[in-house]
GROMACS .gro file of N, CA, C and O in nm:
model
  448
    1MET      N    1   6.044  -1.508   3.732
    1MET     CA    2   5.840  -1.464   3.666
    1MET      C    3   5.849  -1.461   3.504
    1MET      O    4   5.912  -1.350   3.501
    2SER      N    5   5.774  -1.585   3.430
    2SER     CA    6   5.747  -1.524   3.267
    2SER      C    7   5.664  -1.408   3.267
    2SER      O    8   5.558  -1.434   3.385
    3ILE      N    9   5.658  -1.399   3.155
    3ILE     CA   10   5.537  -1.298   3.111
    3ILE      C   11   5.440  -1.344   3.119
    3ILE      O   12   5.319  -1.348   3.197
    4GLU      N   13   5.454  -1.522   3.080
    4GLU     CA   14   5.311  -1.548   3.123
    4GLU      C   15   5.294  -1.541   3.288
    4GLU      O   16   5.128  -1.527   3.296
    5GLN      N   17   5.360  -1.591   3.348
    5GLN     CA   18   5.252  -1.621   3.515
    5GLN      C   19   5.299  -1.451   3.572
    5GLN      O   20   5.177  -1.425   3.620
    6PHE      N   21   5.350  -1.374   3.499
    6PHE     CA   22   5.304  -1.211   3.545
    6PHE      C   23   5.173  -1.153   3.505
    6PHE      O   24   5.091  -1.150   3.581
    7ILE      N   25   5.096  -1.220   3.382
    7ILE     CA   26   5.030  -1.140   3.359
    7ILE      C   27   4.914  -1.259   3.420
    7ILE      O   28   4.769  -1.177   3.441
    8ASP      N   29   4.915  -1.393   3.463
    8ASP     CA   30   4.819  -1.500   3.552
    8ASP      C   31   4.804  -1.467   3.632
    8ASP      O   32   4.708  -1.402   3.703
    9ASN      N   33   4.897  -1.354   3.716
    9ASN     CA   34   4.900  -1.335   3.836
    9ASN      C   35   4.827  -1.233   3.821
    9ASN      O   36   4.709  -1.185   3.952
   10GLU      N   37   4.868  -1.141   3.763
   10GLU     CA   38   4.769  -1.006   3.750
   10GLU      C   39   4.625  -0.985   3.755
   10GLU      O   40   4.500  -0.969   3.874
   11VAL      N   41   4.599  -1.101   3.654
   11VAL     CA   42   4.467  -1.172   3.618
   11VAL      C   43   4.377  -1.153   3.750
   11VAL      O   44   4.234  -1.208   3.733
   12LYS      N   45   4.446  -1.341   3.783
   12LYS     CA   46   4.370  -1.360   3.897
   12LYS      C   47   4.387  -1.263   4.038
   12LYS      O   48   4.296  -1.328   4.123
   13SER      N   49   4.526  -1.216   4.044
   13SER     CA   50   4.489  -1.150   4.216
   13SER      C   51   4.368  -0.982   4.219
   13SER      O   52   4.374  -0.934   4.311
   14ASN      N   53   4.363  -1.001   4.073
   14ASN     CA   54   4.266  -0.825   4.086
   14ASN      C   55   4.105  -0.848   4.021
   14ASN      O   56   4.139  -0.930   3.929
   15ASP      N   57   4.070  -0.828   4.069
   15ASP     CA   58   3.924  -0.831   4.070
   15ASP      C   59   3.904  -0.793   3.900
   15ASP      O   60   3.817  -0.861   3.841
   16VAL      N   61   3.868  -0.684   3.875
   16VAL     CA   62   3.955  -0.590   3.747
   16VAL      C   63   4.033  -0.521   3.717
   16VAL      O   64   4.065  -0.468   3.760
   17VAL      N   65   4.060  -0.633   3.565
   17VAL     CA   66   4.209  -0.590   3.549
   17VAL      C   67   4.219  -0.520   3.401
   17VAL      O   68   4.170  -0.584   3.267
   18LEU      N   69   4.260  -0.370   3.378
   18LEU     CA   70   4.242  -0.345   3.201
   18LEU      C   71   4.376  -0.343   3.152
   18LEU      O   72   4.446  -0.233   3.225
   19PHE      N   73   4.477  -0.387   3.044
   19PHE     CA   74   4.627  -0.400   3.021
   19PHE      C   75   4.521  -0.302   2.865
   19PHE      O   76   4.434  -0.303   2.815
   20MET      N   77   4.579  -0.215   2.899
   20MET     CA   78   4.602  -0.107   2.823
   20MET      C   79   4.718   0.007   2.739
   20MET      O   80   4.839  -0.005   2.841
   21LYS      N   81   4.694   0.129   2.661
   21LYS     CA   82   4.842   0.156   2.622
   21LYS      C   83   4.788   0.297   2.695
   21LYS      O   84   4.732   0.413   2.663
   22GLY      N   85   4.938   0.371   2.776
   22GLY     CA   86   4.919   0.446   2.909
   22GLY      C   87   4.873   0.378   3.028
   22GLY      O   88   4.835   0.282   3.058
   23THR      N   89   4.824   0.493   3.048
   23THR     CA   90   4.759   0.470   3.161
   23THR      C   91   4.606   0.568   3.210
   23THR      O   92   4.585   0.577   3.164
   24PRO      N   93   4.517   0.471   3.373
   24PRO     CA   94   4.414   0.555   3.311
   24PRO      C   95   4.387   0.678   3.351
   24PRO      O   96   4.298   0.760   3.280
   25GLN      N   97   4.510   0.724   3.434
   25GLN     CA   98   4.537   0.896   3.425
   25GLN      C   99   4.604   0.929   3.285
   25GLN      O  100   4.511   1.083   3.254
   26PHE      N  101   4.604   0.886   3.216
   26PHE     CA  102   4.668   0.974   3.081
   26PHE      C  103   4.717   0.836   3.040
   26PHE      O  104   4.731   0.787   2.949
   27PRO      N  105   4.602   0.816   2.952
   27PRO     CA  106   4.538   0.649   2.845
   27PRO      C  107   4.617   0.699   2.727
   27PRO      O  108   4.667   0.844   2.680
   28GLN      N  109   4.648   0.631   2.671
   28GLN     CA  110   4.782   0.664   2.484
   28GLN      C  111   4.688   0.639   2.353
   28GLN      O  112   4.769   0.655   2.294
   29CYS      N  113   4.591   0.586   2.358
   29CYS     CA  114   4.488   0.569   2.270
   29CYS      C  115   4.347   0.564   2.321
   29CYS      O  116   4.330   0.592   2.383
   30GLY      N  117   4.307   0.605   2.166
   30GLY     CA  118   4.144   0.640   2.170
   30GLY      C  119   4.084   0.544   2.202
   30GLY      O  120   4.025   0.515   2.296
   31PHE      N  121   4.124   0.419   2.220
   31PHE     CA  122   3.994   0.291   2.226
   31PHE      C  123   4.075   0.286   2.391
   31PHE      O  124   3.987   0.246   2.470
   32SER      N  125   4.154   0.260   2.487
   32SER     CA  126   4.205   0.291   2.587
   32SER      C  127   4.149   0.372   2.687
   32SER      O  128   4.002   0.352   2.783
   33GLY      N  129   4.117   0.522   2.580
   33GLY     CA  130   4.062   0.574   2.747
   33GLY      C  131   3.914   0.586   2.681
   33GLY      O  132   3.868   0.612   2.822
   34GLN      N  133   3.842   0.524   2.558
   34GLN     CA  134   3.696   0.469   2.597
   34GLN      C  135   3.661   0.386   2.657
   34GLN      O  136   3.604   0.430   2.807
   35VAL      N  137   3.795   0.302   2.696
   35VAL     CA  138   3.757   0.206   2.830
   35VAL      C  139   3.744   0.211   2.930
   35VAL      O  140   3.665   0.266   3.028
   36VAL      N  141   3.829   0.384   3.011
   36VAL     CA  142   3.835   0.393   3.074
   36VAL      C  143   3.738   0.486   3.120
   36VAL      O  144   3.682   0.466   3.229
   37GLN      N  145   3.658   0.597   3.006
   37GLN     CA  146   3.564   0.615   3.038
   37GLN      C  147   3.513   0.606   3.109
   37GLN      O  148   3.377   0.585   3.176
   38ILE      N  149   3.441   0.442   2.992
   38ILE     CA  150   3.357   0.375   3.067
   38ILE      C  151   3.319   0.287   3.228
   38ILE      O  152   3.240   0.289   3.308
   39LEU      N  153   3.405   0.256   3.234
   39LEU     CA  154   3.484   0.209   3.348
   39LEU      C  155   3.522   0.341   3.483
   39LEU      O  156   3.421   0.287   3.594
   40ASP      N  157   3.515   0.460   3.459
   40ASP     CA  158   3.489   0.504   3.574
   40ASP      C  159   3.409   0.580   3.547
   40ASP      O  160   3.337   0.616   3.659
   41HIS      N  161   3.282   0.593   3.487
   41HIS     CA  162   3.125   0.628   3.477
   41HIS      C  163   3.050   0.499   3.547
   41HIS      O  164   2.966   0.527   3.613
   42VAL      N  165   3.082   0.406   3.533
   42VAL     CA  166   3.042   0.333   3.601
   42VAL      C  167   3.074   0.277   3.773
   42VAL      O  168   2.946   0.226   3.779
   43GLY      N  169   3.191   0.318   3.776
   43GLY     CA  170   3.222   0.336   3.877
   43GLY      C  171   3.280   0.228   3.950
   43GLY      O  172   3.292   0.205   4.059
   44VAL      N  173   3.336   0.147   3.872
   44VAL     CA  174   3.407   0.038   3.899
   44VAL      C  175   3.573   0.050   3.957
   44VAL      O  176   3.628   0.126   3.850
   45GLY      N  177   3.620   0.001   3.987
   45GLY     CA  178   3.776   0.006   4.088
   45GLY      C  179   3.843  -0.078   3.987
   45GLY      O  180   3.787  -0.265   3.984
   46TYR      N  181   3.922  -0.074   3.926
   46TYR     CA  182   4.051  -0.166   3.856
   46TYR      C  183   4.206  -0.144   3.824
   46TYR      O  184   4.232   0.027   3.877
   47LYS      N  185   4.245  -0.205   3.784
   47LYS     CA  186   4.409  -0.148   3.807
   47LYS      C  187   4.390  -0.171   3.688
   47LYS      O  188   4.365  -0.317   3.509
   48GLY      N  189   4.499  -0.017   3.609
   48GLY     CA  190   4.565  -0.059   3.455
   48GLY      C  191   4.702  -0.087   3.458
   48GLY      O  192   4.734  -0.036   3.557
   49LEU      N  193   4.766  -0.160   3.337
   49LEU     CA  194   4.873  -0.157   3.329
   49LEU      C  195   4.850  -0.184   3.194
   49LEU      O  196   4.764  -0.198   3.051
   50ASN      N  197   5.030  -0.078   3.151
   50ASN     CA  198   5.060  -0.029   3.032
   50ASN      C  199   5.139  -0.141   2.959
   50ASN      O  200   5.276  -0.120   3.001
   51VAL      N  201   5.111  -0.138   2.869
   51VAL     CA  202   5.161  -0.237   2.762
   51VAL      C  203   5.240  -0.176   2.732
   51VAL      O  204   5.310  -0.208   2.618
   52LEU      N  205   5.250  -0.010   2.690
   52LEU     CA  206   5.388   0.050   2.625
   52LEU      C  207   5.480   0.025   2.733
   52LEU      O  208   5.620   0.044   2.654
   53GLU      N  209   5.490   0.050   2.812
   53GLU     CA  210   5.580   0.011   2.923
   53GLU      C  211   5.706  -0.064   2.861
   53GLU      O  212   5.806  -0.126   2.873
   54SER      N  213   5.669  -0.213   2.742
   54SER     CA  214   5.705  -0.295   2.763
   54SER      C  215   5.643  -0.433   2.672
   54SER      O  216   5.546  -0.489   2.581
   55ALA      N  217   5.665  -0.472   2.562
   55ALA     CA  218   5.693  -0.490   2.453
   55ALA      C  219   5.699  -0.648   2.529
   55ALA      O  220   5.562  -0.719   2.422
   56GLU      N  221   5.754  -0.714   2.569
   56GLU     CA  222   5.671  -0.787   2.648
   56GLU      C  223   5.585  -0.837   2.735
   56GLU      O  224   5.512  -0.935   2.670
   57LEU      N  225   5.520  -0.791   2.762
   57LEU     CA  226   5.405  -0.721   2.837
   57LEU      C  227   5.252  -0.746   2.702
   57LEU      O  228   5.195  -0.779   2.720
   58ARG      N  229   5.372  -0.646   2.630
   58ARG     CA  230   5.198  -0.606   2.522
   58ARG      C  231   5.251  -0.719   2.398
   58ARG      O  232   5.053  -0.784   2.399
   59ASN      N  233   5.348  -0.820   2.432
   59ASN     CA  234   5.299  -0.904   2.293
   59ASN      C  235   5.236  -1.028   2.391
   59ASN      O  236   5.151  -1.124   2.388
   60GLY      N  237   5.265  -1.035   2.492
   60GLY     CA  238   5.174  -1.098   2.622
   60GLY      C  239   5.105  -1.138   2.652
   60GLY      O  240   5.015  -1.251   2.601
   61ILE      N  241   5.035  -1.037   2.652
   61ILE     CA  242   4.908  -1.058   2.691
   61ILE      C  243   4.806  -1.108   2.528
   61ILE      O  244   4.707  -1.132   2.549
   62LYS      N  245   4.823  -1.051   2.432
   62LYS     CA  246   4.796  -1.083   2.279
   62LYS      C  247   4.783  -1.244   2.286
   62LYS      O  248   4.690  -1.326   2.253
   63GLU      N  249   4.912  -1.287   2.379
   63GLU     CA  250   4.903  -1.444   2.338
   63GLU      C  251   4.851  -1.481   2.418
   63GLU      O  252   4.730  -1.594   2.340
   64TYR      N  253   4.837  -1.391   2.577
   64TYR     CA  254   4.755  -1.508   2.720
   64TYR      C  255   4.651  -1.522   2.640
   64TYR      O  256   4.517  -1.622   2.708
   65SER      N  257   4.563  -1.419   2.583
   65SER     CA  258   4.412  -1.402   2.576
   65SER      C  259   4.409  -1.467   2.398
   65SER      O  260   4.277  -1.514   2.422
   66ASN      N  261   4.535  -1.525   2.316
   66ASN     CA  262   4.432  -1.537   2.192
   66ASN      C  263   4.319  -1.470   2.130
   66ASN      O  264   4.285  -1.414   2.005
   67TRP      N  265   4.377  -1.235   2.150
   67TRP     CA  266   4.331  -1.129   2.105
   67TRP      C  267   4.420  -1.080   2.082
   67TRP      O  268   4.540  -0.967   2.140
   68PRO      N  269   4.366  -1.001   1.990
   68PRO     CA  270   4.506  -0.916   1.876
   68PRO      C  271   4.524  -0.762   1.921
   68PRO      O  272   4.650  -0.778   1.891
   69THR      N  273   4.422  -0.772   2.034
   69THR     CA  274   4.467  -0.576   2.011
   69THR      C  275   4.429  -0.542   2.146
   69THR      O  276   4.382  -0.623   2.254
   70ILE      N  277   4.470  -0.462   2.179
   70ILE     CA  278   4.438  -0.382   2.272
   70ILE      C  279   4.376  -0.244   2.289
   70ILE      O  280   4.376  -0.156   2.167
   71PRO      N  281   4.273  -0.219   2.364
   71PRO     CA  282   4.291  -0.283   2.545
   71PRO      C  283   4.211  -0.377   2.535
   71PRO      O  284   4.179  -0.441   2.471
   72GLN      N  285   4.259  -0.423   2.690
   72GLN     CA  286   4.206  -0.630   2.702
   72GLN      C  287   4.112  -0.593   2.861
   72GLN      O  288   4.217  -0.571   2.912
   73LEU      N  289   4.007  -0.603   2.861
   73LEU     CA  290   3.944  -0.599   2.999
   73LEU      C  291   3.938  -0.761   3.058
   73LEU      O  292   3.901  -0.827   2.951
   74TYR      N  293   3.978  -0.793   3.139
   74TYR     CA  294   3.918  -0.870   3.291
   74TYR      C  295   3.888  -0.846   3.363
   74TYR      O  296   3.855  -0.813   3.428
   75VAL      N  297   3.808  -0.978   3.420
   75VAL     CA  298   3.730  -0.924   3.534
   75VAL      C  299   3.696  -1.055   3.582
   75VAL      O  300   3.624  -1.217   3.558
   76LYS      N  301   3.766  -1.032   3.704
   76LYS     CA  302   3.726  -1.199   3.775
   76LYS      C  303   3.830  -1.332   3.724
   76LYS      O  304   3.785  -1.386   3.735
   77GLY      N  305   3.935  -1.210   3.662
   77GLY     CA  306   4.043  -1.392   3.620
   77GLY      C  307   3.945  -1.390   3.421
   77GLY      O  308   4.028  -1.493   3.359
   78GLU      N  309   3.855  -1.306   3.459
   78GLU     CA  310   3.768  -1.408   3.255
   78GLU      C  311   3.763  -1.289   3.132
   78GLU      O  312   3.764  -1.170   3.221
   79PHE      N  313   3.893  -1.313   3.074
   79PHE     CA  314   3.868  -1.219   2.955
   79PHE      C  315   3.692  -1.157   2.923
   79PHE      O  316   3.612  -1.245   2.823
   80ILE      N  317   3.701  -1.058   2.885
   80ILE     CA  318   3.574  -0.943   2.841
   80ILE      C  319   3.583  -0.936   2.718
   80ILE      O  320   3.472  -0.941   2.593
   81GLY      N  321   3.694  -0.858   2.724
   81GLY     CA  322   3.698  -0.825   2.517
   81GLY      C  323   3.768  -0.659   2.503
   81GLY      O  324   3.804  -0.640   2.651
   82GLY      N  325   3.767  -0.609   2.366
   82GLY     CA  326   3.850  -0.551   2.381
   82GLY      C  327   3.730  -0.393   2.392
   82GLY      O  328   3.611  -0.431   2.459
   83CYS      N  329   3.807  -0.259   2.367
   83CYS     CA  330   3.667  -0.148   2.326
   83CYS      C  331   3.583  -0.178   2.268
   83CYS      O  332   3.477  -0.162   2.345
   84ASP      N  333   3.524  -0.168   2.152
   84ASP     CA  334   3.445  -0.283   2.075
   84ASP      C  335   3.337  -0.320   2.142
   84ASP      O  336   3.185  -0.306   2.186
   85ILE      N  337   3.382  -0.422   2.255
   85ILE     CA  338   3.290  -0.548   2.291
   85ILE      C  339   3.267  -0.472   2.470
   85ILE      O  340   3.131  -0.426   2.518
   86ILE      N  341   3.395  -0.386   2.511
   86ILE     CA  342   3.297  -0.302   2.605
   86ILE      C  343   3.236  -0.217   2.579
   86ILE      O  344   3.119  -0.195   2.617
   87ARG      N  345   3.235  -0.107   2.512
   87ARG     CA  346   3.137  -0.008   2.475
   87ARG      C  347   2.980  -0.094   2.435
   87ARG      O  348   2.929  -0.015   2.510
   88GLU      N  349   2.969  -0.193   2.331
   88GLU     CA  350   2.863  -0.221   2.347
   88GLU      C  351   2.821  -0.286   2.433
   88GLU      O  352   2.663  -0.311   2.431
   89MET      N  353   2.832  -0.355   2.535
   89MET     CA  354   2.769  -0.420   2.682
   89MET      C  355   2.764  -0.258   2.766
   89MET      O  356   2.608  -0.355   2.772
   90PHE      N  357   2.811  -0.217   2.750
   90PHE     CA  358   2.800  -0.018   2.845
   90PHE      C  359   2.640  -0.015   2.773
   90PHE      O  360   2.621   0.029   2.869
   91GLN      N  361   2.674  -0.013   2.663
   91GLN     CA  362   2.575   0.094   2.615
   91GLN      C  363   2.412  -0.006   2.608
   91GLN      O  364   2.256   0.055   2.654
   92ALA      N  365   2.385  -0.101   2.635
   92ALA     CA  366   2.308  -0.227   2.700
   92ALA      C  367   2.325  -0.283   2.839
   92ALA      O  368   2.187  -0.318   2.819
   93GLY      N  369   2.401  -0.204   2.888
   93GLY     CA  370   2.329  -0.230   3.062
   93GLY      C  371   2.470  -0.352   3.111
   93GLY      O  372   2.347  -0.422   3.170
   94GLU      N  373   2.487  -0.459   2.971
   94GLU     CA  374   2.556  -0.547   3.037
   94GLU      C  375   2.673  -0.573   3.101
   94GLU      O  376   2.691  -0.698   3.167
   95LEU      N  377   2.717  -0.497   3.098
   95LEU     CA  378   2.858  -0.486   3.162
   95LEU      C  379   2.854  -0.430   3.288
   95LEU      O  380   2.885  -0.491   3.398
   96GLN      N  381   2.799  -0.342   3.386
   96GLN     CA  382   2.680  -0.285   3.422
   96GLN      C  383   2.678  -0.471   3.497
   96GLN      O  384   2.688  -0.522   3.652
   97GLN      N  385   2.570  -0.522   3.444
   97GLN     CA  386   2.487  -0.633   3.519
   97GLN      C  387   2.650  -0.783   3.526
   97GLN      O  388   2.581  -0.821   3.628
   98LEU      N  389   2.707  -0.762   3.476
   98LEU     CA  390   2.829  -0.875   3.461
   98LEU      C  391   2.917  -0.781   3.607
   98LEU      O  392   2.916  -0.928   3.637
   99PHE      N  393   2.958  -0.684   3.646
   99PHE     CA  394   2.994  -0.668   3.733
   99PHE      C  395   2.928  -0.702   3.863
   99PHE      O  396   2.980  -0.743   3.957
  100ALA      N  397   2.760  -0.689   3.827
  100ALA     CA  398   2.691  -0.708   3.976
  100ALA      C  399   2.695  -0.866   3.980
  100ALA      O  400   2.717  -0.928   4.169
  101ASP      N  401   2.672  -0.927   3.847
  101ASP     CA  402   2.668  -1.096   3.818
  101ASP      C  403   2.849  -1.136   3.941
  101ASP      O  404   2.841  -1.261   3.961
  102LYS      N  405   2.945  -1.056   3.938
  102LYS     CA  406   3.022  -1.135   3.929
  102LYS      C  407   3.113  -1.090   4.082
  102LYS      O  408   3.197  -1.107   4.113
  103GLY      N  409   3.008  -0.982   4.167
  103GLY     CA  410   3.012  -0.930   4.281
  103GLY      C  411   3.088  -0.809   4.284
  103GLY      O  412   3.172  -0.841   4.390
  104VAL      N  413   3.136  -0.783   4.194
  104VAL     CA  414   3.266  -0.659   4.173
  104VAL      C  415   3.132  -0.548   4.199
  104VAL      O  416   3.100  -0.500   4.165
  105THR      N  417   3.233  -0.477   4.330
  105THR     CA  418   3.181  -0.330   4.452
  105THR      C  419   3.156  -0.247   4.325
  105THR      O  420   3.296  -0.220   4.275
  106LEU      N  421   3.081  -0.104   4.294
  106LEU     CA  422   3.097  -0.072   4.217
  106LEU      C  423   3.095   0.074   4.325
  106LEU      O  424   2.989   0.107   4.380
  107ASN      N  425   3.094   0.203   4.275
  107ASN     CA  426   3.104   0.287   4.370
  107ASN      C  427   2.992   0.369   4.308
  107ASN      O  428   2.939   0.306   4.217
  108ALA      N  429   2.946   0.518   4.421
  108ALA     CA  430   2.810   0.518   4.323
  108ALA      C  431   2.843   0.600   4.199
  108ALA      O  432   2.871   0.662   4.166
  109ALA      N  433   2.770   0.522   4.086
  109ALA     CA  434   2.803   0.536   3.957
  109ALA      C  435   2.736   0.649   3.920
  109ALA      O  436   2.627   0.653   3.980
  110ALA      N  437   2.851   0.795   3.823
  110ALA     CA  438   2.727   0.882   3.833
  110ALA      C  439   2.605   0.842   3.673
  110ALA      O  440   2.591   0.736   3.652
  111SER      N  441   2.493   0.961   3.751
  111SER     CA  442   2.409   0.880   3.627
  111SER      C  443   2.381   0.917   3.476
  111SER      O  444   2.514   0.979   3.503
  112ALA      N  445   2.316   0.846   3.418
  112ALA     CA  446   2.342   0.825   3.254
  112ALA      C  447   2.256   0.990   3.208
  112ALA      O  448   2.331   1.063   3.119
   0.00000   0.00000   0.00000
């Protein structure tokens, strides 16, 4: 399986996927950490893929999305954006609405 096939499979077989530096339990960059905090706060289940484990994955996801930075969030197969976009969407309430529109189940989200 090529790296592109691997990425495509992960994006299409998981409702929410975060390509990040580190893991959800141990983010290894501030931007990845911010997105993890937002997703955890919203209460969405997601799969985190650590791009630091593989240069092939780190480069492959940038080519796949045509987006130069990590982290990258995908919801139901659609590329949503990186840290700045996710943070802005969250602050505006758009991220929560996106999950609702896409039919992604949220756990009881923590109160703001």
